[in-house]
Structures are given as C-alpha cells and as structure tokens.
Amino acid sequence: METKKFVNIEDINAEEKPFIIRPYLKVELAQLYSPCVSPRTAMNRLNAWIRHNPELRARMHSGREGKNDICFSTRQVRLLVEYLDVP
C-alpha cells in the first residue's frame, strides 16, 4: 500500500526566491504585488496604494525620477517595500 506524501505549506514558502531590491519595470513590480490579475489591473492597484498614502507618494516623487518613468528606481522599490512590505 502506497502512502501519499503531503506537502507542508511552510516548506513551499521556504523554497520561494527572496525578493531582490533592484530597478523594476512598473508593470513587473505591480504584477509581483498582484499576480492573479491582469497587468493593467495590477498597475491600477499599485498606483491606488501609492496615491492613498500621501507620505509614500511624496517620498516616491522627491527624487530625480519622474512619475511618468516606465520603471521604479532602486530607491523607489526600497520605499515601496518599506511601506507595502515585500511582494
């Protein structure tokens, strides 16, 4: 008789790759935060989170990066992780 092997959910999470702070395309990072939705919805969600946090929004746009850039800089990714946690 074969015994079925069950996988512990904590073992699965331990095998995930660690999140690396580096520049990300905005859509790429948005999809890391919201992986089960379309890219457009993920972007709308991330933008809403930033918009609804005035302190985060001010700090995101206080550097030399433009709000219309297609990628988040390393500094901005660090801020997002600080305010929103690791995706």
PDB file of C-alpha atoms in Angstrom:
ATOM      1  CA  MET A   1       0.000   0.000   0.000  1.00  0.00           C
ATOM      2  CA  GLU A   2       1.390   3.385  -1.019  1.00  0.00           C
ATOM      3  CA  THR A   3       1.250   6.276   1.376  1.00  0.00           C
ATOM      4  CA  LYS A   4       0.541   9.677  -0.029  1.00  0.00           C
ATOM      5  CA  LYS A   5       3.035  12.362   0.743  1.00  0.00           C
ATOM      6  CA  PHE A   6       1.571  15.665   1.826  1.00  0.00           C
ATOM      7  CA  VAL A   7       3.442  18.898   1.345  1.00  0.00           C
ATOM      8  CA  ASN A   8       3.632  21.342   4.202  1.00  0.00           C
ATOM      9  CA  ILE A   9       2.711  24.877   3.076  1.00  0.00           C
ATOM     10  CA  GLU A  10       5.621  26.310   5.087  1.00  0.00           C
ATOM     11  CA  ASP A  11       8.031  24.205   3.017  1.00  0.00           C
ATOM     12  CA  ILE A  12       6.649  25.698  -0.189  1.00  0.00           C
ATOM     13  CA  ASN A  13       7.080  29.257   1.089  1.00  0.00           C
ATOM     14  CA  ALA A  14      10.634  28.494   2.238  1.00  0.00           C
ATOM     15  CA  GLU A  15      11.547  27.472  -1.317  1.00  0.00           C
ATOM     16  CA  GLU A  16      10.450  30.786  -2.869  1.00  0.00           C
ATOM     17  CA  LYS A  17      13.147  33.039  -4.205  1.00  0.00           C
ATOM     18  CA  PRO A  18      13.965  36.022  -1.995  1.00  0.00           C
ATOM     19  CA  PHE A  19      12.822  39.413  -3.242  1.00  0.00           C
ATOM     20  CA  ILE A  20      15.727  41.446  -4.597  1.00  0.00           C
ATOM     21  CA  ILE A  21      15.773  45.235  -4.292  1.00  0.00           C
ATOM     22  CA  ARG A  22      16.666  46.443  -7.794  1.00  0.00           C
ATOM     23  CA  PRO A  23      15.094  48.600 -10.511  1.00  0.00           C
ATOM     24  CA  TYR A  24      11.828  47.059 -11.804  1.00  0.00           C
ATOM     25  CA  LEU A  25       9.530  47.917 -14.660  1.00  0.00           C
ATOM     26  CA  LYS A  26       6.437  49.362 -13.007  1.00  0.00           C
ATOM     27  CA  VAL A  27       4.189  46.701 -14.515  1.00  0.00           C
ATOM     28  CA  GLU A  28       6.624  43.957 -13.423  1.00  0.00           C
ATOM     29  CA  LEU A  29       6.569  45.107  -9.796  1.00  0.00           C
ATOM     30  CA  ALA A  30       2.806  45.656  -9.884  1.00  0.00           C
ATOM     31  CA  GLN A  31       2.338  42.051 -11.014  1.00  0.00           C
ATOM     32  CA  LEU A  32       4.536  40.820  -8.167  1.00  0.00           C
ATOM     33  CA  TYR A  33       2.162  42.555  -5.730  1.00  0.00           C
ATOM     34  CA  SER A  34      -0.976  41.382  -7.579  1.00  0.00           C
ATOM     35  CA  PRO A  35      -0.092  38.228  -9.515  1.00  0.00           C
ATOM     36  CA  CYS A  36      -3.623  36.949 -10.157  1.00  0.00           C
ATOM     37  CA  VAL A  37      -4.943  39.945 -12.075  1.00  0.00           C
ATOM     38  CA  SER A  38      -4.239  41.491 -15.467  1.00  0.00           C
ATOM     39  CA  PRO A  39      -1.218  43.779 -15.835  1.00  0.00           C
ATOM     40  CA  ARG A  40      -3.463  46.841 -16.188  1.00  0.00           C
ATOM     41  CA  THR A  41      -5.415  45.975 -13.030  1.00  0.00           C
ATOM     42  CA  ALA A  42      -2.176  45.314 -11.141  1.00  0.00           C
ATOM     43  CA  MET A  43      -0.857  48.748 -12.188  1.00  0.00           C
ATOM     44  CA  ASN A  44      -4.112  50.458 -11.200  1.00  0.00           C
ATOM     45  CA  ARG A  45      -3.983  48.752  -7.811  1.00  0.00           C
ATOM     46  CA  LEU A  46      -0.371  49.697  -7.118  1.00  0.00           C
ATOM     47  CA  ASN A  47      -0.972  53.284  -8.238  1.00  0.00           C
ATOM     48  CA  ALA A  48      -4.007  53.489  -5.942  1.00  0.00           C
ATOM     49  CA  TRP A  49      -1.950  52.237  -2.977  1.00  0.00           C
ATOM     50  CA  ILE A  50       0.657  54.904  -3.677  1.00  0.00           C
ATOM     51  CA  ARG A  51      -1.984  57.620  -4.193  1.00  0.00           C
ATOM     52  CA  HIS A  52      -3.766  56.793  -0.934  1.00  0.00           C
ATOM     53  CA  ASN A  53      -0.575  57.115   1.114  1.00  0.00           C
ATOM     54  CA  PRO A  54       0.441  60.806   0.938  1.00  0.00           C
ATOM     55  CA  GLU A  55       3.761  60.249   2.718  1.00  0.00           C
ATOM     56  CA  LEU A  56       4.758  57.407   0.386  1.00  0.00           C
ATOM     57  CA  ARG A  57       3.635  59.414  -2.646  1.00  0.00           C
ATOM     58  CA  ALA A  58       5.696  62.436  -1.602  1.00  0.00           C
ATOM     59  CA  ARG A  59       8.785  60.301  -0.963  1.00  0.00           C
ATOM     60  CA  MET A  60       8.352  58.383  -4.241  1.00  0.00           C
ATOM     61  CA  HIS A  61       8.449  61.618  -6.243  1.00  0.00           C
ATOM     62  CA  SER A  62      11.006  63.509  -4.133  1.00  0.00           C
ATOM     63  CA  GLY A  63      13.993  62.091  -6.026  1.00  0.00           C
ATOM     64  CA  ARG A  64      15.194  62.717  -9.534  1.00  0.00           C
ATOM     65  CA  GLU A  65      12.900  60.059 -11.004  1.00  0.00           C
ATOM     66  CA  GLY A  66       9.837  61.198 -12.902  1.00  0.00           C
ATOM     67  CA  LYS A  67       6.375  59.934 -12.068  1.00  0.00           C
ATOM     68  CA  ASN A  68       5.866  59.029 -15.740  1.00  0.00           C
ATOM     69  CA  ASP A  69       9.003  56.859 -15.995  1.00  0.00           C
ATOM     70  CA  ILE A  70       8.338  53.265 -17.065  1.00  0.00           C
ATOM     71  CA  CYS A  71      10.404  51.799 -14.230  1.00  0.00           C
ATOM     72  CA  PHE A  72      10.851  52.215 -10.497  1.00  0.00           C
ATOM     73  CA  SER A  73      14.390  53.007  -9.374  1.00  0.00           C
ATOM     74  CA  THR A  74      16.118  51.024  -6.644  1.00  0.00           C
ATOM     75  CA  ARG A  75      15.322  53.875  -4.226  1.00  0.00           C
ATOM     76  CA  GLN A  76      11.631  53.749  -5.121  1.00  0.00           C
ATOM     77  CA  VAL A  77      11.488  49.949  -4.802  1.00  0.00           C
ATOM     78  CA  ARG A  78      13.064  50.263  -1.337  1.00  0.00           C
ATOM     79  CA  LEU A  79      10.349  52.777  -0.385  1.00  0.00           C
ATOM     80  CA  LEU A  80       7.567  50.537  -1.687  1.00  0.00           C
ATOM     81  CA  VAL A  81       8.900  47.603   0.319  1.00  0.00           C
ATOM     82  CA  GLU A  82       9.177  49.831   3.399  1.00  0.00           C
ATOM     83  CA  TYR A  83       5.547  50.974   3.120  1.00  0.00           C
ATOM     84  CA  LEU A  84       3.832  47.993   1.466  1.00  0.00           C
ATOM     85  CA  ASP A  85       6.097  45.098   2.545  1.00  0.00           C
ATOM     86  CA  VAL A  86       7.731  42.566   0.250  1.00  0.00           C
ATOM     87  CA  PRO A  87       5.510  41.451  -2.633  1.00  0.00           C
TER      88      PRO A  87
END
